[in-house]
Coordinates of C-alpha atoms in Angstrom, one line a residue:
S1 CA 55.8 -54.1 -70.9
I2 CA 59.4 -54.6 -71.6
F3 CA 61.7 -51.5 -71.3
H4 CA 64.0 -50.0 -73.9
H5 CA 64.1 -52.2 -77.0
S6 CA 62.3 -55.5 -77.4
Q7 CA 62.6 -58.1 -80.2
V8 CA 60.6 -61.3 -79.7
E9 CA 61.1 -64.1 -82.3
T10 CA 57.9 -65.9 -83.2
I11 CA 56.9 -68.4 -85.9
H12 CA 55.3 -65.5 -87.7
G13 CA 58.4 -63.3 -87.6
P14 CA 60.1 -60.9 -85.1
V15 CA 57.9 -58.5 -83.1
R16 CA 59.8 -55.3 -82.2
T17 CA 59.0 -52.3 -80.1
Q18 CA 60.9 -49.4 -78.4
N19 CA 60.3 -48.7 -74.7
S20 CA 57.0 -49.8 -73.2
S21 CA 54.2 -51.5 -75.1
W22 CA 51.4 -53.8 -74.5
F23 CA 51.7 -57.4 -75.8
R24 CA 48.9 -59.8 -76.5
Y25 CA 49.8 -63.5 -77.1
T26 CA 47.4 -66.0 -78.6
P27 CA 48.7 -69.5 -77.6
R28 CA 46.6 -71.4 -80.2
E29 CA 48.0 -69.4 -83.1
K30 CA 51.4 -68.7 -81.4
R31 CA 50.8 -65.1 -82.5
L32 CA 52.1 -62.1 -80.6
I33 CA 50.6 -58.6 -81.2
V34 CA 52.2 -55.4 -79.9
F35 CA 50.3 -52.2 -79.4
G36 CA 50.0 -49.0 -77.4
S37 CA 53.6 -47.8 -77.5
Y38 CA 53.9 -44.1 -76.6
P39 CA 56.4 -42.0 -74.6
N40 CA 56.1 -43.4 -71.1
T41 CA 58.0 -45.6 -68.7
N42 CA 55.7 -48.6 -67.9
P43 CA 52.0 -49.3 -68.2
W44 CA 51.7 -50.3 -64.5
G45 CA 48.9 -52.1 -62.7
V46 CA 47.0 -54.0 -65.3
A47 CA 43.3 -55.0 -64.7
F48 CA 40.1 -55.4 -66.7
D49 CA 36.7 -54.2 -65.6
D50 CA 33.3 -56.0 -65.8
W51 CA 33.0 -55.3 -69.6
G52 CA 36.6 -56.0 -70.4
N53 CA 37.8 -52.4 -70.4
H54 CA 41.5 -52.2 -69.8
V55 CA 42.5 -50.4 -66.7
A56 CA 46.1 -49.4 -65.9
S57 CA 47.6 -46.3 -64.3
H58 CA 49.9 -45.2 -67.2
P59 CA 47.5 -44.6 -68.8
I60 CA 44.5 -45.0 -66.6
F61 CA 42.0 -45.7 -69.3
A62 CA 44.2 -48.0 -71.4
N63 CA 41.5 -48.9 -74.0
A64 CA 42.2 -45.6 -75.8
F65 CA 45.8 -46.8 -76.3
H66 CA 45.0 -50.1 -78.1
A67 CA 45.9 -49.1 -81.6
T68 CA 48.6 -51.2 -83.1
N69 CA 52.1 -49.7 -83.1
P70 CA 53.7 -47.5 -85.8
P71 CA 56.7 -48.8 -87.7
Y72 CA 59.6 -49.8 -85.3
P73 CA 61.2 -47.9 -83.6
E74 CA 58.6 -45.1 -83.8
Q75 CA 56.1 -44.5 -81.0
H76 CA 52.7 -43.0 -81.0
P77 CA 52.5 -39.3 -80.0
A78 CA 52.6 -38.2 -76.4
A79 CA 49.2 -38.4 -74.7
T80 CA 49.3 -34.9 -73.2
G81 CA 46.4 -34.2 -70.9
L82 CA 45.2 -37.8 -70.6
P83 CA 45.3 -39.0 -66.9
A84 CA 48.4 -41.2 -66.3
Y85 CA 51.0 -41.7 -63.6
S86 CA 53.6 -44.1 -62.4
G87 CA 54.1 -45.6 -59.0
T88 CA 51.3 -48.2 -58.8
C89 CA 51.8 -52.0 -59.2
G90 CA 48.5 -53.7 -59.0
H91 CA 44.7 -53.3 -59.4
D92 CA 41.8 -55.5 -58.7
F93 CA 38.0 -54.8 -58.9
V94 CA 35.8 -55.3 -55.9
D95 CA 32.8 -57.5 -56.8
F96 CA 32.5 -60.2 -54.1
P97 CA 29.0 -59.9 -52.7
F98 CA 30.0 -59.9 -49.0
W99 CA 32.2 -56.8 -49.4
P100 CA 30.6 -53.5 -48.5
E101 CA 28.1 -52.4 -51.2
E102 CA 29.6 -48.9 -51.5
M103 CA 32.9 -50.6 -52.6
R104 CA 31.5 -53.0 -55.2
G105 CA 32.2 -51.9 -58.7
G106 CA 35.2 -49.9 -57.7
F107 CA 38.8 -51.1 -57.5
I108 CA 41.7 -51.3 -55.1
K109 CA 45.2 -50.4 -56.1
A110 CA 48.7 -50.6 -54.6
R111 CA 50.7 -47.4 -54.6
Y112 CA 54.4 -47.5 -53.7
K113 CA 55.4 -44.0 -54.9
P114 CA 55.5 -41.3 -53.5
T115 CA 53.5 -42.6 -50.5
N116 CA 53.1 -46.2 -49.5
K117 CA 49.4 -47.2 -49.4
I118 CA 46.5 -49.2 -50.6
E119 CA 43.8 -47.1 -52.2
F120 CA 40.2 -47.5 -53.1
H121 CA 38.8 -45.8 -56.2
K122 CA 35.4 -45.5 -57.9
W123 CA 35.4 -46.4 -61.6
L124 CA 33.3 -43.8 -63.4
R125 CA 32.0 -43.9 -67.0
K126 CA 32.4 -40.7 -69.0
E127 CA 31.5 -39.8 -72.5
D128 CA 34.5 -41.4 -74.3
H129 CA 36.4 -43.0 -71.4
Y130 CA 36.3 -44.2 -67.8
E131 CA 38.1 -42.4 -65.0
E132 CA 39.1 -43.2 -61.5
E133 CA 37.9 -41.2 -58.4
F134 CA 39.9 -41.6 -55.2
V135 CA 37.7 -42.4 -52.2
F136 CA 39.9 -43.5 -49.3
D137 CA 43.0 -45.3 -48.2
L138 CA 42.5 -48.9 -47.2
I139 CA 46.1 -48.9 -45.8
F140 CA 48.4 -45.9 -45.3
S141 CA 51.8 -46.7 -43.9
T142 CA 54.3 -44.3 -42.3
N143 CA 56.9 -47.1 -42.5
L144 CA 58.5 -46.5 -45.9
S145 CA 59.7 -50.1 -45.9
F146 CA 56.1 -51.1 -46.7
I147 CA 56.2 -51.3 -50.5
P148 CA 53.0 -52.9 -51.9
V149 CA 53.8 -54.3 -55.4
D150 CA 50.7 -56.4 -56.2
V151 CA 47.2 -57.0 -55.0
G152 CA 44.5 -59.5 -55.8
F153 CA 41.4 -61.4 -54.6
G154 CA 41.5 -65.0 -53.6
P155 CA 38.8 -67.5 -54.6
R156 CA 36.9 -67.1 -51.3
G157 CA 36.9 -63.3 -51.5
D158 CA 39.8 -62.5 -49.2
F159 CA 42.1 -59.7 -50.5
Y160 CA 45.8 -60.1 -50.6
V161 CA 48.6 -57.5 -50.7
C162 CA 52.1 -58.5 -51.8
D163 CA 54.5 -56.3 -49.7
W164 CA 58.1 -56.1 -50.9
Y165 CA 59.0 -54.8 -47.4
N166 CA 62.4 -53.3 -48.1
P167 CA 64.2 -50.3 -46.6
V168 CA 65.6 -49.4 -50.0
K169 CA 63.2 -48.5 -52.8
G170 CA 64.5 -48.0 -56.3
H171 CA 66.4 -49.6 -59.1
M172 CA 69.2 -47.2 -59.7
Q173 CA 72.7 -48.7 -59.6
Y174 CA 73.3 -47.3 -56.1
S175 CA 70.0 -48.8 -54.9
L176 CA 71.0 -52.2 -56.0
R177 CA 74.4 -51.9 -54.2
D178 CA 73.0 -50.5 -51.0
P179 CA 73.9 -52.8 -48.1
R180 CA 70.6 -52.2 -46.5
R181 CA 68.7 -53.8 -49.4
D182 CA 66.8 -56.9 -48.2
R183 CA 67.0 -59.6 -50.8
T184 CA 65.4 -62.4 -48.9
S185 CA 62.2 -61.4 -47.1
G186 CA 58.8 -60.0 -47.9
R187 CA 55.3 -60.0 -46.5
I188 CA 51.8 -61.0 -47.6
W189 CA 48.8 -59.1 -46.1
R190 CA 45.4 -60.6 -46.0
I191 CA 42.3 -58.3 -45.7
V192 CA 38.7 -59.3 -45.0
P193 CA 35.9 -56.9 -44.2
K194 CA 35.1 -56.9 -40.5
G195 CA 32.4 -59.4 -39.5
A196 CA 32.3 -60.9 -43.0
T197 CA 32.2 -64.7 -43.7
L198 CA 34.3 -65.9 -46.5
Q199 CA 32.4 -67.7 -49.3
E200 CA 33.2 -71.2 -50.5
S201 CA 35.8 -71.6 -53.2
P202 CA 34.2 -72.0 -56.6
K203 CA 34.2 -75.4 -58.3
I204 CA 36.5 -75.0 -61.4
A205 CA 39.2 -77.7 -61.9
E206 CA 36.8 -80.6 -61.2
A207 CA 33.7 -79.0 -62.7
T208 CA 31.9 -80.2 -65.8
I209 CA 31.7 -77.9 -68.8
P210 CA 28.0 -77.0 -68.1
E211 CA 29.0 -76.2 -64.5
L212 CA 31.8 -74.0 -65.7
L213 CA 29.5 -72.2 -68.0
E214 CA 27.1 -71.5 -65.1
N215 CA 30.1 -69.8 -63.3
L216 CA 30.1 -67.2 -66.1
K217 CA 26.9 -65.8 -64.5
R218 CA 28.6 -65.1 -61.2
S219 CA 29.3 -61.5 -60.1
E220 CA 33.0 -62.1 -59.3
S221 CA 35.1 -61.2 -62.3
K222 CA 38.1 -63.1 -61.0
I223 CA 36.1 -66.3 -60.8
R224 CA 34.8 -65.8 -64.3
A225 CA 38.3 -65.2 -65.6
W226 CA 39.5 -68.4 -64.0
T227 CA 36.6 -70.2 -65.5
R228 CA 37.3 -69.0 -69.0
R229 CA 40.9 -70.1 -68.6
E230 CA 39.7 -73.6 -67.5
L231 CA 37.4 -73.8 -70.5
S232 CA 40.3 -73.0 -72.8
W233 CA 41.9 -76.2 -71.6
R234 CA 38.9 -78.4 -72.2
D235 CA 38.1 -80.2 -75.5
P236 CA 37.1 -77.4 -78.0
A237 CA 34.4 -79.4 -79.7
E238 CA 32.7 -80.2 -76.3
V239 CA 33.0 -76.6 -75.2
S240 CA 31.4 -75.4 -78.5
K241 CA 28.5 -77.8 -78.2
A242 CA 27.8 -77.0 -74.6
L243 CA 28.2 -73.2 -75.2
D244 CA 25.5 -73.3 -77.9
V245 CA 23.1 -75.0 -75.4
W246 CA 24.0 -72.5 -72.6
V247 CA 23.5 -69.4 -74.8
A248 CA 20.1 -70.7 -76.0
G249 CA 19.0 -71.2 -72.4
L250 CA 19.8 -67.6 -71.3
D251 CA 16.9 -65.6 -69.9
P252 CA 16.4 -62.3 -71.9
S253 CA 14.7 -60.8 -68.8
D254 CA 17.8 -61.3 -66.7
P255 CA 19.4 -57.9 -65.9
R256 CA 22.7 -59.4 -66.8
F257 CA 21.5 -61.1 -70.0
R258 CA 23.8 -59.0 -72.3
H259 CA 26.7 -59.5 -70.1
H260 CA 26.2 -63.3 -70.1
Q261 CA 26.2 -63.1 -73.9
V262 CA 29.5 -61.2 -73.9
E263 CA 31.0 -63.9 -71.6
A264 CA 29.9 -66.5 -74.2
M265 CA 31.5 -64.4 -77.0
W266 CA 34.7 -64.3 -75.0
V267 CA 34.7 -68.1 -74.4
A268 CA 34.1 -68.7 -78.1
R269 CA 37.0 -66.5 -79.0
W270 CA 39.2 -68.4 -76.5
N271 CA 37.9 -71.6 -78.2
G272 CA 39.1 -70.3 -81.6
E273 CA 35.7 -69.7 -83.1
L274 CA 33.4 -66.8 -83.9
Q275 CA 29.8 -66.9 -82.7
S276 CA 28.6 -64.8 -85.7
S277 CA 24.9 -64.7 -84.7
L278 CA 25.8 -63.9 -81.1
T279 CA 28.2 -61.2 -82.0
D280 CA 25.8 -59.7 -84.6
G281 CA 23.1 -59.5 -81.9
L282 CA 25.4 -57.8 -79.5
L283 CA 26.5 -55.2 -82.1
K284 CA 22.9 -54.2 -82.4
C285 CA 21.8 -54.5 -78.8
E286 CA 20.6 -51.8 -76.4
V287 CA 23.6 -51.9 -74.0
P288 CA 26.6 -49.7 -75.3
E289 CA 29.1 -51.6 -73.2
A290 CA 28.1 -54.8 -74.9
R291 CA 28.2 -53.2 -78.3
A292 CA 31.8 -51.9 -77.6
A293 CA 32.9 -55.4 -76.4
A294 CA 31.5 -56.9 -79.6
V295 CA 33.3 -54.3 -81.8
R296 CA 36.5 -55.1 -80.0
Q297 CA 36.3 -58.7 -81.3
M298 CA 36.6 -57.5 -84.9
R299 CA 40.3 -56.9 -84.4
H300 CA 40.9 -60.5 -84.9
E301 CA 38.7 -61.1 -88.0
N302 CA 39.4 -61.0 -91.7
P303 CA 38.3 -57.7 -93.3
D304 CA 35.6 -59.2 -95.5
K305 CA 32.5 -57.4 -96.6
A306 CA 30.4 -58.3 -93.6
I307 CA 33.1 -57.2 -91.1
L308 CA 33.6 -53.9 -92.9
G309 CA 29.8 -53.3 -92.9
A310 CA 29.6 -53.9 -89.2
L311 CA 32.6 -51.6 -88.7
A312 CA 30.9 -48.9 -90.7
D313 CA 27.8 -49.2 -88.5
A314 CA 30.0 -49.0 -85.3
A315 CA 31.6 -45.8 -86.7
T316 CA 28.3 -44.0 -86.5
D317 CA 27.2 -45.5 -83.2
P318 CA 25.7 -42.8 -80.8
D319 CA 28.1 -44.0 -78.1
A320 CA 31.6 -42.6 -78.2
H321 CA 33.1 -45.8 -76.6
V322 CA 31.8 -47.9 -79.5
R323 CA 33.2 -45.4 -82.0
M324 CA 36.5 -45.6 -80.2
E325 CA 36.6 -49.3 -80.6
A326 CA 35.8 -48.9 -84.3
V327 CA 38.8 -46.7 -85.0
I328 CA 41.1 -49.0 -83.1
V329 CA 39.8 -52.0 -85.0
A330 CA 40.9 -50.3 -88.2
S331 CA 44.5 -50.3 -87.0
Y332 CA 44.3 -54.2 -86.8
L333 CA 42.6 -54.7 -90.1
G334 CA 44.8 -52.3 -91.9
T335 CA 43.0 -52.0 -95.3
D336 CA 41.6 -49.3 -97.5
G337 CA 38.1 -50.6 -96.7
A338 CA 38.7 -50.4 -92.9
L339 CA 39.8 -46.7 -93.2
E340 CA 36.8 -45.9 -95.4
A341 CA 34.5 -47.5 -92.8
I342 CA 35.7 -45.4 -89.9
L343 CA 35.7 -42.0 -91.7
P344 CA 32.3 -41.0 -90.2
V345 CA 34.0 -41.0 -86.7
F346 CA 36.0 -37.9 -87.8
E347 CA 32.8 -36.0 -88.6
M348 CA 31.3 -36.6 -85.1
P349 CA 32.1 -35.0 -81.8
M350 CA 35.4 -36.3 -80.2
G351 CA 36.6 -36.1 -76.6
D352 CA 40.3 -36.2 -75.9
H353 CA 40.4 -40.0 -75.5
L354 CA 38.6 -40.8 -78.7
R355 CA 40.7 -38.1 -80.5
Y356 CA 43.9 -39.8 -79.2
A357 CA 42.7 -43.3 -80.2
A358 CA 41.9 -42.1 -83.7
R359 CA 45.3 -40.3 -84.1
C360 CA 47.1 -43.5 -83.1
A361 CA 45.0 -45.7 -85.4
L362 CA 45.9 -43.4 -88.3
N363 CA 49.6 -43.6 -87.2
S364 CA 49.7 -47.4 -87.1
E365 CA 52.0 -49.3 -89.4
A366 CA 49.1 -51.4 -90.6
L367 CA 46.8 -48.5 -91.5
R368 CA 49.4 -45.9 -92.6
P369 CA 49.6 -47.0 -96.3
A370 CA 45.8 -46.5 -96.6
V371 CA 46.0 -43.1 -94.8
N372 CA 48.9 -42.0 -97.1
A373 CA 46.8 -43.0 -100.2
K374 CA 44.0 -40.9 -98.9
E375 CA 46.0 -37.9 -97.7
S376 CA 44.0 -35.5 -99.8
S377 CA 40.8 -36.4 -98.0
P378 CA 39.2 -33.2 -96.5
I379 CA 38.0 -35.2 -93.5
L380 CA 41.5 -36.5 -92.6
S381 CA 43.2 -33.2 -93.5
A382 CA 40.9 -31.3 -91.1
F383 CA 41.6 -33.9 -88.3
F384 CA 45.4 -33.7 -88.7
K385 CA 45.2 -29.9 -88.8
S386 CA 43.2 -29.8 -85.5
W387 CA 45.5 -32.3 -83.9
D388 CA 48.6 -30.3 -84.8
K389 CA 47.0 -27.1 -83.6
K390 CA 46.3 -28.6 -80.2
K391 CA 49.6 -30.4 -80.0
D392 CA 51.5 -27.1 -80.6
K393 CA 49.5 -25.1 -78.1
P394 CA 52.1 -23.9 -75.5
L395 CA 51.8 -24.6 -71.8
V396 CA 50.9 -21.3 -70.2
S397 CA 49.7 -20.0 -66.9
K398 CA 47.2 -17.2 -66.6
A399 CA 48.6 -13.8 -65.4
N400 CA 46.6 -11.3 -63.4
A401 CA 47.1 -7.5 -63.3
K402 CA 49.7 -7.8 -60.5
D403 CA 51.6 -10.4 -62.4
A404 CA 51.5 -8.2 -65.6
A405 CA 52.9 -5.3 -63.6
F406 CA 55.7 -7.5 -62.3
D407 CA 56.5 -8.7 -65.8
A408 CA 56.7 -5.1 -67.1
Q409 CA 59.8 -4.3 -65.1
P410 CA 62.6 -3.4 -67.5
D411 CA 65.3 -5.6 -65.8
L412 CA 63.1 -8.7 -65.6
K413 CA 65.0 -12.0 -65.9
T414 CA 62.8 -14.7 -67.5
V415 CA 63.9 -18.3 -66.9
R416 CA 62.2 -21.3 -68.5
I417 CA 62.7 -24.7 -66.9
G418 CA 61.1 -27.9 -68.2
C419 CA 60.9 -31.4 -66.8
L420 CA 62.5 -33.9 -69.1
P421 CA 60.0 -36.7 -69.9
E422 CA 60.8 -40.0 -68.2
R423 CA 64.3 -38.7 -67.1
M424 CA 63.6 -37.3 -63.6
L425 CA 65.7 -34.2 -64.6
Y426 CA 65.2 -30.5 -65.2
D427 CA 66.3 -29.5 -68.6
T428 CA 68.0 -26.4 -67.1
T429 CA 70.4 -27.1 -64.2
S430 CA 71.8 -23.6 -63.7
F431 CA 71.0 -20.0 -64.4
T432 CA 72.4 -16.7 -63.2
V433 CA 70.7 -13.6 -61.9
S434 CA 71.8 -10.3 -60.4
P435 CA 71.3 -9.5 -56.7
G436 CA 67.8 -8.0 -56.2
Q437 CA 66.8 -8.7 -59.8
P438 CA 63.1 -9.5 -60.6
V439 CA 62.8 -13.1 -61.8
K440 CA 60.0 -14.8 -63.7
L441 CA 60.5 -18.5 -63.6
V442 CA 58.3 -20.7 -65.8
L443 CA 58.2 -24.4 -64.9
S444 CA 56.6 -26.5 -67.6
N445 CA 55.9 -30.2 -67.1
P446 CA 55.5 -32.4 -70.2
D447 CA 56.4 -35.4 -68.1
A448 CA 53.9 -38.1 -66.9
T449 CA 54.6 -37.4 -63.2
Q450 CA 53.9 -34.4 -61.0
H451 CA 56.9 -32.2 -60.2
N452 CA 57.5 -29.0 -58.2
L453 CA 60.4 -26.6 -57.9
V454 CA 61.7 -25.3 -54.6
I455 CA 64.4 -22.7 -54.2
G456 CA 66.4 -22.9 -51.0
K457 CA 69.1 -21.1 -49.1
P458 CA 72.8 -22.0 -50.0
G459 CA 73.8 -25.5 -48.8
S460 CA 70.2 -26.6 -48.1
V461 CA 69.6 -29.1 -50.9
E462 CA 70.1 -32.3 -49.0
E463 CA 68.1 -31.1 -45.9
L464 CA 65.2 -30.0 -48.1
G465 CA 65.3 -33.2 -50.2
L466 CA 65.3 -35.5 -47.2
A467 CA 62.5 -33.5 -45.7
G468 CA 60.5 -34.0 -48.9
N469 CA 61.2 -37.8 -48.6
E470 CA 59.8 -37.7 -45.1
M471 CA 56.5 -36.2 -46.3
A472 CA 55.8 -39.6 -48.0
K473 CA 54.8 -40.7 -44.5
D474 CA 52.2 -38.0 -44.2
P475 CA 48.7 -38.6 -45.6
S476 CA 48.4 -34.8 -46.2
G477 CA 51.8 -34.6 -48.0
L478 CA 50.2 -34.6 -51.5
S479 CA 47.7 -31.9 -50.6
R480 CA 50.6 -29.8 -49.3
N481 CA 52.4 -30.2 -52.7
F482 CA 55.2 -32.1 -50.8
I483 CA 56.6 -28.7 -49.7
P484 CA 58.4 -29.2 -46.4
E485 CA 58.0 -26.7 -43.5
S486 CA 61.4 -25.2 -43.4
D487 CA 62.9 -21.7 -43.0
K488 CA 65.5 -22.8 -45.6
I489 CA 62.8 -22.4 -48.4
L490 CA 62.8 -19.1 -50.2
H491 CA 60.3 -19.7 -53.0
H492 CA 58.4 -22.7 -54.4
T493 CA 55.8 -23.7 -57.0
K494 CA 52.9 -26.0 -56.3
L495 CA 53.0 -29.6 -57.7
V496 CA 52.6 -29.1 -61.5
D497 CA 50.5 -31.7 -63.1
P498 CA 51.5 -33.5 -66.4
G499 CA 50.9 -31.2 -69.4
S500 CA 50.7 -28.1 -67.2
S501 CA 52.9 -25.2 -66.1
E502 CA 53.3 -22.7 -63.3
T503 CA 55.0 -19.3 -63.2
L504 CA 57.0 -18.3 -60.1
R505 CA 57.7 -14.6 -59.7
F506 CA 60.2 -13.4 -57.1
T507 CA 63.0 -11.0 -56.4
A508 CA 66.4 -12.5 -56.4
P509 CA 68.3 -12.5 -53.0
K510 CA 70.5 -9.5 -52.4
E511 CA 73.3 -11.7 -51.1
P512 CA 75.5 -13.2 -53.8
G513 CA 75.8 -17.0 -53.7
T514 CA 74.7 -20.3 -55.1
Y515 CA 71.1 -21.1 -54.3
P516 CA 69.9 -24.7 -55.0
Y517 CA 66.6 -25.5 -56.5
L518 CA 65.1 -29.0 -56.4
C519 CA 61.9 -31.1 -56.8
T520 CA 60.8 -32.2 -53.3
F521 CA 58.4 -34.8 -54.6
P522 CA 59.6 -37.8 -52.5
G523 CA 62.6 -39.4 -54.1
H524 CA 63.0 -36.9 -57.0
W525 CA 65.5 -34.5 -55.5
I526 CA 68.5 -36.9 -55.9
L527 CA 68.5 -36.3 -59.6
M528 CA 66.1 -33.4 -60.1
K529 CA 68.0 -30.3 -59.0
G530 CA 70.0 -27.3 -60.1
E531 CA 71.5 -24.1 -59.0
M532 CA 70.6 -20.4 -59.2
H533 CA 73.8 -18.3 -59.2
V534 CA 73.4 -14.8 -57.8
K535 CA 76.3 -12.5 -58.7

């Protein structure tokens, strides 16, 4: 991701994007592809799971965001309701065999905001996406100078944490000028399971091509990735010849047989060739993850009759992950035939992730001409109508009978405050009420980060803000909505999730004055605050 506006000159022409995007560079072709631009700050914490699914934190299941971009400087629509957050800077999957069995298949991530910790999550397959499930903290630090910014496994299975170790966290101008900012030191933490023996480093740099191919059967995704990279540096003709022999010798009874074939497909792609028979077999195989991985490779093919036929088959696949890959492929091929091939997807059930991927594919610069030419299609018209209906649905909180009675008071003051996306600001920084007046305050959060709203006594903004910062040291801070224990607090919301809202009902103080309100999520209060004037 490159923030704000990017223009990268390539031999194929400039590649432009606004704000964050994903970039994919193919060294052999010197080709740069940009995709996944939507209203957010940074993608954060990039990793890939066993089947090549893209894992981040903004968004979490990044595969759904792989459609190519709309015309510069447009972005794809906001992904309201899809899990995403900032404040993490690294992921890595646990797949070394001597790590605890209950951790293998999950992943470890570094979180530096609002709390400073190293988390372990499960990675769970759902109907049209994967989602994380927090299990425990590997490290939780009450020292806010501990700022983990990257994590990763070493070749022997030891786990490393890169710790920025700085008393000043932030990149605002005042943060950069702060005299406490440490510009010279940092720490590396090394973690090994208790009682474990590290395994031997894999043979990669000095390995023969057949030995490297055998590495692709290993359980450790990091070792397989290093191996694929090494193979990309070897003689392409020799790799191709050895790969054919290796694939022919795979055992169909091996539980990982289809995964070994996917690894071979990836090596062939790195080698600049398409293993047609291998890919065709994977497209029709019994493992949906393998079928999805094979469909993903169509992004880089010419949209000939065979490819469009395979794309049409993928569009009717019983697995939603495969259908998602199909609609995304259409945004790369960008032809009338590609659009026609994926139309069946829009007549089948769609979860939120598949729906978002489909909307972005139709919005892409490559596919938009074909979409415009087919704008009268009943299938597409129905999809756009349902998308607009969902998009325009207001953020509301349910009211009970007591709330309804409160709202029926004739002198009720209704105040609506929103969180400006990616700005760390409320959209309303002051409002006025009368002493003792009933107030209905609606806090809506279209931002990608949780926020709350705390109303305090006059002059308490700094005290409450700093108290919120201190809660970053407390493992229970999040579950307590980062609301400090203080007699200076008059009223408060809970933490409001992205795409949600909460309504706060209270009676204004009888004493005239200026009452501050602020977000006490650690670090937010410096910018995210306002004033309630009682007069």
